[in-house]
XYZ file of C-alpha atoms in Angstrom:
654
model
C 65.284 -20.537 48.060
C 62.797 -21.948 45.548
C 60.075 -22.366 48.167
C 60.947 -18.977 49.676
C 60.342 -17.327 46.254
C 56.956 -18.971 45.899
C 56.071 -17.810 49.410
C 56.808 -14.144 48.659
C 54.982 -14.448 45.311
C 51.865 -15.803 46.934
C 52.109 -13.149 49.631
C 52.343 -10.372 47.010
C 49.355 -11.729 45.086
C 47.179 -12.031 48.163
C 47.946 -8.656 49.749
C 44.819 -6.985 48.285
C 42.752 -10.126 47.799
C 39.364 -10.433 49.440
C 38.094 -13.931 49.939
C 34.529 -14.727 48.891
C 33.100 -17.378 51.170
C 30.335 -19.335 49.479
C 27.599 -20.355 51.900
C 23.832 -20.717 51.668
C 23.163 -17.588 49.548
C 21.742 -18.375 46.062
C 23.982 -15.840 44.257
C 26.987 -13.558 44.751
C 27.956 -10.430 42.855
C 31.732 -10.653 42.394
C 32.369 -6.908 41.864
C 33.325 -6.223 45.549
C 35.776 -9.151 45.536
C 37.572 -8.475 42.267
C 41.176 -7.429 41.786
C 42.199 -6.534 38.247
C 45.266 -6.200 36.049
C 45.304 -4.246 32.774
C 47.105 -5.844 29.809
C 47.479 -2.929 27.319
C 49.262 -4.992 24.655
C 47.249 -8.180 25.185
C 50.475 -10.180 25.422
C 50.671 -11.318 29.070
C 50.577 -15.050 29.714
C 49.453 -16.862 32.829
C 52.918 -17.071 34.402
C 53.623 -13.364 33.974
C 50.184 -12.490 35.281
C 50.740 -14.551 38.431
C 53.923 -12.590 39.030
C 52.254 -9.199 38.507
C 50.535 -7.130 41.198
C 46.747 -6.739 40.913
C 44.778 -3.641 41.834
C 41.770 -3.698 44.079
C 38.545 -2.623 42.343
C 36.766 0.210 44.108
C 33.763 0.250 41.749
C 30.318 -1.135 42.298
C 30.540 -2.798 38.905
C 33.286 -4.206 36.701
C 33.220 -1.650 33.912
C 36.189 0.008 32.186
C 34.375 1.541 29.214
C 35.663 1.284 25.650
C 39.250 0.060 25.660
C 41.644 -1.939 23.500
C 43.367 -3.486 26.525
C 42.756 -6.966 27.818
C 41.938 -7.263 31.527
C 42.708 -9.958 34.060
C 40.380 -10.429 37.020
C 41.081 -12.416 40.155
C 38.686 -13.601 42.862
C 39.624 -15.781 45.846
C 36.959 -18.354 46.720
C 36.257 -20.479 49.768
C 33.271 -22.506 50.959
C 31.809 -23.453 54.270
C 31.709 -27.098 55.178
C 27.941 -27.210 54.705
C 28.234 -26.039 51.066
C 31.063 -28.337 50.037
C 28.844 -30.608 47.941
C 26.826 -27.858 46.239
C 27.359 -27.019 42.552
C 28.325 -23.452 41.697
C 28.074 -21.634 38.371
C 29.892 -18.589 37.027
C 27.653 -16.291 34.891
C 28.946 -13.450 32.708
C 25.805 -11.608 31.559
C 27.294 -9.599 28.698
C 27.242 -11.552 25.418
C 29.349 -9.043 23.412
C 32.635 -10.014 25.113
C 34.905 -11.371 22.410
C 37.006 -13.889 24.373
C 37.011 -14.997 28.011
C 39.685 -17.331 29.431
C 38.573 -18.788 32.764
C 41.204 -20.385 34.998
C 40.396 -22.133 38.237
C 43.563 -22.328 40.353
C 44.206 -24.427 43.427
C 45.781 -23.052 46.596
C 49.266 -23.649 45.144
C 48.315 -21.850 41.877
C 48.161 -24.961 39.754
C 45.499 -24.905 37.022
C 42.588 -27.109 38.016
C 40.427 -26.153 35.033
C 40.671 -23.902 31.969
C 37.612 -22.937 29.955
C 37.231 -20.548 27.014
C 34.053 -18.608 26.279
C 33.169 -15.563 24.169
C 31.368 -14.350 21.070
C 34.324 -15.330 18.863
C 34.312 -18.893 20.204
C 32.163 -21.399 18.343
C 29.131 -22.541 20.321
C 30.147 -26.170 19.875
C 33.399 -25.445 21.747
C 31.585 -24.001 24.762
C 30.176 -25.975 27.656
C 26.630 -24.598 27.297
C 24.950 -22.915 24.308
C 23.212 -20.008 26.063
C 22.769 -16.375 25.102
C 24.793 -15.383 28.195
C 28.063 -17.042 29.178
C 27.788 -19.723 31.856
C 30.265 -22.315 33.102
C 30.378 -24.674 36.049
C 33.024 -24.033 38.722
C 34.473 -27.366 39.790
C 35.624 -26.330 43.248
C 37.706 -28.682 45.348
C 36.758 -30.014 48.763
C 37.380 -27.643 51.681
C 40.188 -25.580 50.177
C 40.646 -22.022 48.999
C 40.686 -21.594 45.245
C 41.405 -18.667 42.924
C 39.206 -17.724 39.972
C 41.278 -15.978 37.303
C 39.725 -14.521 34.152
C 41.263 -12.919 31.096
C 38.757 -10.816 29.095
C 39.146 -9.007 25.794
C 36.463 -7.305 23.764
C 35.946 -5.053 20.776
C 33.388 -2.946 22.598
C 32.817 -1.874 26.164
C 34.835 -3.678 28.834
C 32.062 -4.439 31.239
C 32.123 -7.814 32.913
C 29.089 -8.501 35.124
C 30.351 -11.503 37.127
C 27.975 -13.484 39.291
C 28.347 -16.847 41.017
C 25.108 -18.809 41.370
C 24.090 -21.942 43.072
C 22.026 -24.211 40.841
C 18.832 -23.040 42.516
C 19.894 -19.403 42.374
C 20.690 -19.535 38.678
C 17.370 -21.155 37.797
C 15.510 -18.499 39.797
C 17.460 -15.699 38.098
C 16.954 -17.379 34.723
C 13.204 -17.354 35.240
C 13.272 -13.599 35.808
C 15.563 -12.942 32.840
C 13.526 -15.154 30.517
C 10.349 -13.387 31.644
C 11.799 -9.969 30.767
C 13.072 -11.206 27.407
C 9.819 -13.008 26.652
C 7.729 -9.925 27.453
C 9.984 -7.703 25.331
C 9.986 -9.915 22.245
C 6.320 -10.759 22.747
C 5.457 -7.062 22.669
C 7.564 -6.719 19.533
C 5.800 -9.591 17.726
C 2.323 -8.293 18.646
C 3.141 -4.718 17.610
C 4.830 -5.883 14.408
C 1.794 -7.940 13.339
C -0.591 -5.169 14.434
C 1.177 -2.600 12.245
C 1.326 -4.967 9.263
C -2.463 -5.357 9.490
C -2.898 -1.582 9.749
C -0.675 -1.087 6.706
C -2.791 -3.413 4.561
C -5.895 -1.644 5.887
C -4.670 1.953 5.305
C -1.881 1.575 2.685
C -0.100 4.374 4.590
C 3.648 4.234 3.853
C 4.356 5.506 7.397
C 3.696 1.942 8.523
C 6.337 0.612 6.107
C 8.906 3.000 7.591
C 7.900 2.031 11.102
C 8.039 -1.705 10.325
C 11.508 -1.223 8.828
C 12.593 0.567 11.995
C 11.147 -2.202 14.172
C 12.959 -4.842 12.114
C 16.374 -3.163 12.277
C 15.976 -2.349 15.958
C 15.022 -5.876 16.925
C 17.978 -7.276 14.962
C 20.191 -4.925 16.938
C 18.677 -6.211 20.175
C 19.100 -9.829 19.075
C 22.766 -9.109 18.334
C 23.239 -7.346 21.643
C 21.645 -9.847 24.013
C 23.225 -12.904 22.345
C 19.938 -14.553 21.363
C 20.650 -14.039 17.670
C 24.166 -15.497 17.944
C 22.910 -18.478 19.908
C 19.714 -19.362 18.090
C 19.529 -17.579 14.723
C 22.912 -16.983 13.083
C 25.373 -19.170 14.976
C 26.949 -20.170 11.635
C 27.245 -16.619 10.254
C 30.632 -15.140 11.088
C 29.649 -11.790 9.533
C 26.587 -11.399 11.743
C 28.604 -12.297 14.827
C 31.528 -9.965 14.087
C 29.910 -7.072 12.194
C 26.182 -7.433 12.941
C 26.007 -5.466 16.238
C 27.607 -2.334 14.778
C 25.760 -2.613 11.459
C 22.303 -2.902 13.025
C 22.971 -0.058 15.493
C 23.759 2.338 12.625
C 20.991 1.052 10.374
C 18.339 1.301 13.101
C 19.446 4.900 13.710
C 18.879 5.614 10.009
C 15.457 3.939 9.866
C 14.289 5.693 13.040
C 15.229 9.058 11.491
C 13.417 8.165 8.249
C 10.286 7.271 10.173
C 10.437 10.316 12.452
C 11.028 12.732 9.572
C 8.026 11.506 7.589
C 5.731 10.891 10.548
C 6.239 14.369 12.060
C 6.353 16.008 8.611
C 9.337 18.040 9.763
C 9.821 19.541 6.300
C 6.593 21.524 6.816
C 6.345 21.696 10.614
C 10.018 22.192 11.597
C 12.227 23.079 8.596
C 15.385 23.775 10.633
C 15.099 20.512 12.521
C 14.460 18.782 9.203
C 17.882 19.916 7.942
C 19.589 18.459 11.031
C 17.680 15.201 10.605
C 18.860 14.955 6.984
C 22.479 15.446 8.118
C 22.107 12.746 10.774
C 20.472 10.427 8.230
C 23.493 10.850 5.971
C 25.890 10.153 8.859
C 23.877 7.091 9.927
C 23.842 5.755 6.377
C 27.612 6.226 6.097
C 28.150 4.420 9.408
C 25.862 1.615 8.229
C 28.092 1.061 5.196
C 31.293 1.404 7.253
C 30.044 -0.994 9.946
C 29.412 -3.614 7.268
C 33.131 -3.815 6.426
C 34.981 -2.680 9.555
C 35.142 -4.654 12.818
C 32.868 -3.826 15.714
C 35.805 -2.370 17.702
C 36.453 0.267 15.008
C 32.887 1.568 14.810
C 31.314 1.034 18.222
C 32.303 4.416 19.694
C 30.688 6.389 16.843
C 27.680 4.071 16.757
C 27.232 4.356 20.519
C 27.313 8.145 20.113
C 24.587 7.825 17.461
C 22.539 5.802 19.923
C 22.528 8.841 22.226
C 22.241 11.649 19.660
C 19.487 10.188 17.474
C 16.868 9.770 20.263
C 17.741 13.270 21.543
C 17.234 14.726 18.053
C 13.935 12.878 17.580
C 12.802 14.000 21.022
C 13.557 17.633 20.121
C 11.704 17.166 16.833
C 8.648 15.918 18.693
C 8.731 18.912 21.071
C 9.015 21.419 18.211
C 6.214 19.827 16.231
C 3.979 19.453 19.280
C 4.296 23.191 19.941
C 2.705 23.681 16.529
C -0.400 21.803 17.714
C 0.478 18.642 15.827
C -1.632 16.237 17.907
C 0.107 12.972 17.085
C 3.450 14.402 18.269
C 2.294 13.870 21.881
C 2.359 10.091 21.553
C 5.553 10.258 19.523
C 7.171 12.387 22.225
C 6.099 10.019 25.007
C 7.470 7.017 23.117
C 10.858 8.507 22.311
C 11.175 9.900 25.860
C 10.916 6.377 27.261
C 13.376 5.024 24.726
C 15.748 7.950 25.273
C 15.875 7.460 29.040
C 16.626 3.764 28.654
C 19.173 4.351 25.889
C 21.024 7.110 27.744
C 21.272 4.979 30.875
C 22.455 2.050 28.784
C 24.988 4.088 26.744
C 26.325 6.002 29.781
C 26.855 2.696 31.478
C 28.898 1.493 28.500
C 31.031 4.665 28.636
C 31.442 4.073 32.393
C 29.738 7.396 33.137
C 27.251 5.759 35.507
C 27.769 2.564 37.540
C 26.088 -0.719 36.747
C 23.042 -1.766 38.693
C 20.673 -4.700 38.722
C 18.806 -4.895 35.424
C 20.904 -2.233 33.653
C 21.281 -4.534 30.638
C 17.484 -4.648 30.288
C 16.759 -0.946 30.777
C 17.009 -0.184 27.073
C 14.703 -3.085 26.228
C 12.129 -1.817 28.721
C 12.347 1.696 27.274
C 12.144 0.279 23.743
C 9.026 -1.745 24.595
C 7.309 1.367 25.954
C 8.460 3.329 22.891
C 7.043 0.711 20.479
C 3.686 0.822 22.260
C 3.487 4.635 22.106
C 4.594 4.851 18.468
C 1.986 2.276 17.479
C -0.532 4.303 19.454
C 0.578 7.427 17.566
C 0.119 5.703 14.210
C -3.306 4.407 15.234
C -4.297 7.885 16.400
C -3.141 9.269 13.059
C -5.469 6.850 11.270
C -8.265 7.885 13.639
C -7.676 11.583 12.909
C -7.659 10.919 9.175
C -10.960 9.084 9.507
C -12.472 12.070 11.338
C -11.206 14.393 8.610
C -12.712 12.171 5.938
C -16.021 12.070 7.822
C -16.058 15.890 8.052
C -15.321 16.160 4.347
C -18.055 13.639 3.610
C -20.553 15.573 5.713
C -19.641 18.791 3.935
C -19.976 17.031 0.622
C -23.397 15.673 1.543
C -24.573 19.199 2.366
C -24.041 20.306 -1.223
C -24.469 16.964 -2.961
C -28.140 17.458 -3.808
C -27.474 20.782 -5.492
C -24.472 19.414 -7.388
C -26.433 16.373 -8.536
C -29.237 18.602 -9.793
C -26.785 20.809 -11.651
C -24.988 17.788 -13.072
C -28.226 16.180 -14.246
C -29.283 19.417 -15.924
C -25.937 19.612 -17.660
C -26.144 15.955 -18.729
C -29.646 16.485 -20.130
C -28.412 19.502 -22.029
C -25.544 17.497 -23.438
C -27.954 14.688 -24.346
C -30.121 17.123 -26.257
C -27.096 18.537 -28.045
C -25.913 15.027 -28.807
C -29.285 14.044 -30.262
C -29.411 17.255 -32.236
C -25.882 16.686 -33.506
C -26.929 13.278 -34.781
C -29.963 14.792 -36.511
C -27.947 17.585 -38.104
C -25.512 14.975 -39.389
C -28.409 13.615 -41.475
C -29.730 17.078 -42.348
C -27.883 17.261 -45.653
C -29.233 13.891 -46.697
C -32.767 14.881 -45.662
C -32.657 18.138 -47.632
C -31.436 16.200 -50.655
C -34.291 13.715 -50.242
C -36.903 16.481 -49.905
C -35.503 18.287 -52.933
C -35.669 15.041 -54.876
C -39.202 14.343 -53.654
C -40.293 17.827 -54.660
C -38.585 17.727 -58.056
C -41.043 15.205 -59.521
C -44.241 16.943 -58.252
C -42.918 20.290 -59.422
C -42.201 18.865 -62.855
C -45.698 17.399 -62.931
C -47.249 20.674 -61.795
C -45.276 22.476 -64.478
C -46.568 20.097 -67.155
C -50.194 20.430 -65.912
C -49.866 24.195 -65.894
C -48.345 24.189 -69.420
C -51.061 21.855 -70.702
C -53.745 24.034 -69.185
C -52.201 27.113 -70.767
C -52.087 25.577 -74.266
C -55.679 24.334 -74.017
C -56.811 27.791 -73.060
C -54.910 29.336 -76.000
C -56.481 26.840 -78.344
C -59.900 27.402 -76.818
C -60.198 23.801 -75.685
C -60.153 24.458 -71.908
C -63.510 23.231 -70.706
C -64.873 23.345 -67.157
C -64.233 19.649 -66.815
C -60.623 20.169 -67.852
C -60.180 22.897 -65.241
C -61.635 20.693 -62.478
C -59.332 17.855 -63.451
C -56.290 20.127 -63.439
C -57.359 21.556 -60.081
C -57.572 18.074 -58.527
C -54.147 17.210 -59.902
C -52.727 20.448 -58.504
C -54.294 19.752 -55.108
C -53.011 16.175 -54.945
C -49.414 17.134 -55.659
C -49.523 20.144 -53.344
C -50.817 17.928 -50.494
C -47.992 15.502 -51.187
C -45.474 18.327 -50.969
C -47.119 19.698 -47.838
C -47.021 16.267 -46.244
C -43.336 16.041 -46.993
C -42.766 19.399 -45.264
C -44.867 18.321 -42.246
C -42.915 15.073 -41.844
C -39.640 16.952 -42.036
C -40.794 19.628 -39.582
C -42.188 17.134 -37.056
C -39.010 15.092 -37.242
C -36.895 18.035 -36.110
C -39.172 19.124 -33.266
C -37.413 18.874 -29.837
C -40.355 17.001 -28.373
C -39.409 14.125 -26.046
C -42.805 13.477 -24.477
C -43.589 9.798 -24.275
C -47.001 8.501 -25.203
C -48.348 5.221 -26.510
C -47.445 5.014 -30.202
C -48.139 2.568 -33.014
C -44.791 1.127 -34.087
C -46.115 0.257 -37.566
C -47.083 3.878 -38.233
C -43.655 5.078 -37.042
C -41.916 2.580 -39.339
C -43.976 3.746 -42.318
C -43.189 7.403 -41.628
C -39.480 6.586 -41.509
C -39.684 4.688 -44.787
C -41.648 7.514 -46.387
C -38.973 10.015 -45.334
C -36.356 7.700 -46.794
C -38.345 6.842 -49.936
C -36.343 8.918 -52.403
C -33.076 7.495 -51.029
C -34.377 3.940 -51.390
C -35.981 4.510 -54.805
C -32.784 5.921 -56.266
C -30.915 2.807 -55.103
C -33.747 0.585 -56.420
C -34.257 -0.900 -52.961
C -37.600 -2.448 -52.166
C -39.023 -2.138 -48.709
C -41.930 -3.359 -46.673
C -43.260 -3.443 -43.130
C -44.389 -6.802 -41.763
C -46.432 -5.978 -38.659
C -47.860 -8.866 -36.648
C -49.294 -6.824 -33.754
C -51.377 -3.751 -33.066
C -49.903 -3.369 -29.573
C -48.655 0.130 -28.831
C -45.565 1.047 -26.872
C -44.788 4.136 -24.798
C -41.969 6.176 -26.370
C -40.995 9.483 -27.960
C -42.142 9.282 -31.566
C -39.533 11.472 -33.221
C -36.660 9.682 -31.488
C -37.974 6.319 -32.697
C -38.266 7.698 -36.244
C -34.621 8.719 -35.992
C -33.661 5.163 -34.956
C -35.492 3.689 -37.944
C -33.971 6.174 -40.381
C -30.447 5.505 -39.081
C -30.918 1.746 -39.467
C -32.484 2.154 -42.949
C -29.584 4.394 -44.004
C -27.098 1.840 -42.633
C -28.745 -0.936 -44.749
C -28.896 1.351 -47.805
C -25.128 2.081 -47.588
C -24.231 -1.617 -47.172
C -26.316 -2.557 -50.240
C -24.760 0.161 -52.418
C -21.240 -0.650 -51.248
C -21.578 -4.306 -52.247
C -23.664 -3.707 -55.387
C -26.486 -6.012 -54.302
C -29.139 -6.730 -56.926
C -32.759 -7.354 -55.875
C -32.040 -5.323 -52.779
C -34.632 -5.037 -50.057
C -35.123 -3.783 -46.501
C -37.736 -5.433 -44.305
C -39.053 -4.160 -40.970
C -40.738 -6.876 -38.895
C -42.768 -6.008 -35.778
C -44.141 -8.616 -33.348
C -44.735 -9.338 -29.650
C -42.262 -11.440 -27.653
C -43.525 -12.030 -24.123
C -43.547 -8.680 -22.291
C -41.579 -6.997 -25.069
C -42.297 -5.561 -28.478
C -39.600 -6.825 -30.817
C -38.584 -4.996 -33.992
C -36.252 -6.440 -36.654
C -34.702 -4.219 -39.301
C -33.131 -6.498 -41.911
C -31.339 -6.004 -45.209
C -29.685 -8.323 -47.701
C -26.443 -6.334 -47.893
C -24.111 -9.165 -46.868
C -23.968 -8.651 -43.100
C -21.487 -7.138 -40.624
C -17.843 -8.188 -40.413
C -17.437 -10.318 -37.264
C -14.216 -8.442 -36.420
C -16.127 -5.190 -35.856
C -19.398 -6.646 -34.566
C -18.765 -5.428 -31.000
C -17.637 -1.944 -32.121
C -20.365 -0.732 -34.429
C -22.351 0.957 -31.640
C -19.251 2.809 -30.375
C -19.394 6.552 -30.802
C -17.438 7.927 -33.799
C -16.653 4.411 -35.015
C -17.243 4.085 -38.764
C -15.899 2.048 -41.655
C -16.738 4.809 -44.129
C -14.401 7.614 -45.241
C -14.518 10.681 -42.995
C -16.273 12.634 -45.742
C -19.138 10.121 -45.817
C -19.594 8.894 -42.233
C -19.602 10.466 -38.750
C -19.877 7.363 -36.543
C -22.862 8.887 -34.736
C -25.842 7.058 -36.229
C -25.674 3.609 -34.641
C -24.377 4.981 -31.357
C -27.364 7.327 -31.248
C -29.683 4.355 -31.887
C -28.201 2.512 -28.911
C -28.404 5.610 -26.717
C -32.087 6.275 -27.538
C -33.232 2.648 -27.186
C -31.372 1.899 -23.958
C -31.228 5.245 -22.136
C -34.510 6.834 -23.253
C -36.760 3.819 -23.782
C -35.233 1.281 -21.367
C -34.908 -1.339 -24.103
C -32.072 -3.153 -25.815
C -30.605 -3.139 -29.294
C -28.210 -5.610 -30.873
C -27.069 -6.894 -34.224
C -26.565 -10.301 -35.759
C -25.951 -11.681 -39.204
C -28.783 -13.492 -40.951
C -28.420 -15.698 -44.025
C -28.605 -12.643 -46.324
C -27.351 -9.671 -44.388
C -27.493 -7.737 -41.109
C -30.391 -7.960 -38.701
C -30.781 -5.243 -36.035
C -32.973 -6.453 -33.162
C -34.778 -3.941 -30.925
C -36.620 -5.048 -27.763
C -38.885 -2.522 -26.002
C -40.901 -3.167 -22.825
C -44.649 -3.130 -23.401
C -45.561 -2.213 -19.810
C -43.013 0.271 -18.484
C -44.568 2.829 -16.145
C -41.339 4.786 -16.060
C -41.753 5.488 -19.751
C -44.862 7.450 -18.949
C -42.816 9.994 -17.023
C -41.564 13.045 -18.880
C -37.752 13.188 -18.954
């Protein structure tokens, strides 16, 4: 009875079984030879499975879509005598399967070998550390054997089973490695290319695109098993949660890039609202996928994989209809990615059958998409360059006129600035003239009074009248000279001619004489050259008077006795050098580099404007092409002016 029971059991198991005979072919797709058994509660053991009836698969591929059930698969194997010594390998080219129990049974259903593979199984516990699952089938000599597999997964139950000979697997591996190498090679080149473009353009669209590329490639690494095998084999979180997390996050980054790149807020406002909603959903799923297992989130994430490319494709169509040139490349890129993604996702939902290369179709579409999007970004830079060139050409057309207008305005401001500086000293000049006139007027009054008394007393001789006349004439000429100096000083005459620097220094001292006499300051001009220099006379007088006034104020402030101001003029190579020195104690080193700054002054606001020294620097450097500086001598401050002796430009009227 015992043997009779085993007979009927084996008969029941083998009713629907098709035997795969291994011969000289390099590989065999096991889908036509598979019988399957669904385990809804994942609680069947080997004994109960052997007693259960299997169903014959009528599909071209082993794909049951998203399911919580475990599945058992059975294939009967035999070999021809010629192939008895050949090694055979079982390949399962879907690295997201959680756990795979592989049983090799003899003809009497005893377990010859048991091997465990899967993403949840440590790589060290597997026979070979490859991104796809591979195990050697140790078939017996000249006997039928049964291959029994138990598969459970958190995602799509698709089990691409293939048996290879050693030669067949190496040939297939070459093809697979070529596809993977091309895909990741394209990614590396495009990634580096866009980094270079970002540093060249500083366009934040490249940052968004690089973020999308990074998240997408991490998704691909999680999906094809390369990341688990070579990059994060020790990270349980990346293995368990990474695939779902990177799917959702790449959906979010692709929407961020598409929204900004297409400028949907301006070009397609309604589509922009939908994109914002999808961005929110993608961000929520990114957070959820980081804490919930892959099995809980994969259905929603897989739906995102379909909806997001469709939405971005629609966005590209809408924007392109508004003559947005770069949308053409964007549309071509997302069309390629969408086709590959839809085929890939529909295959996972078991809406279309598997076919050769279906697991690479999304990678191929993604590679084309990356090329087109990079092309779109490059074209955007090209269009921006053309726009900038057009703007530059338009600017050049009016640049000459604008420069002329600007120069005229600057000259006008310069004149106002010079005049402002002169008016700042106007009060002091009027006071000096009044003081200079007071003494001659007093003298003239005394001469007139003396003449009157002599006439009353009858002592006014002809000689006395002549003497009084000469005295009157002398003082009137002095007063007239004072008026002429004052009037010439305020003339807006900037013509440059060769001038004697000694004469200019004396005029400045004469205009400042009353100021210096009141302060009991001695002055002198020490001229060691008769060489003339081309400049505007009145402007140079203003420089001297500002420097003399600066020395006068320093001497009064520090109550210097035996005060003096010395102007030294001499040749120094190709320059005429002028020193204006005082013995007022010098300039504080802390403000040495600020004293020529406009409106900078150490005096109270009621006494100083901060214009004088700045005006000196402006006139010497901008008008005369010279230099002016200051240093401290042993007694006080020394202002050093250097003017070129042979400057043809100075002969030109400004």
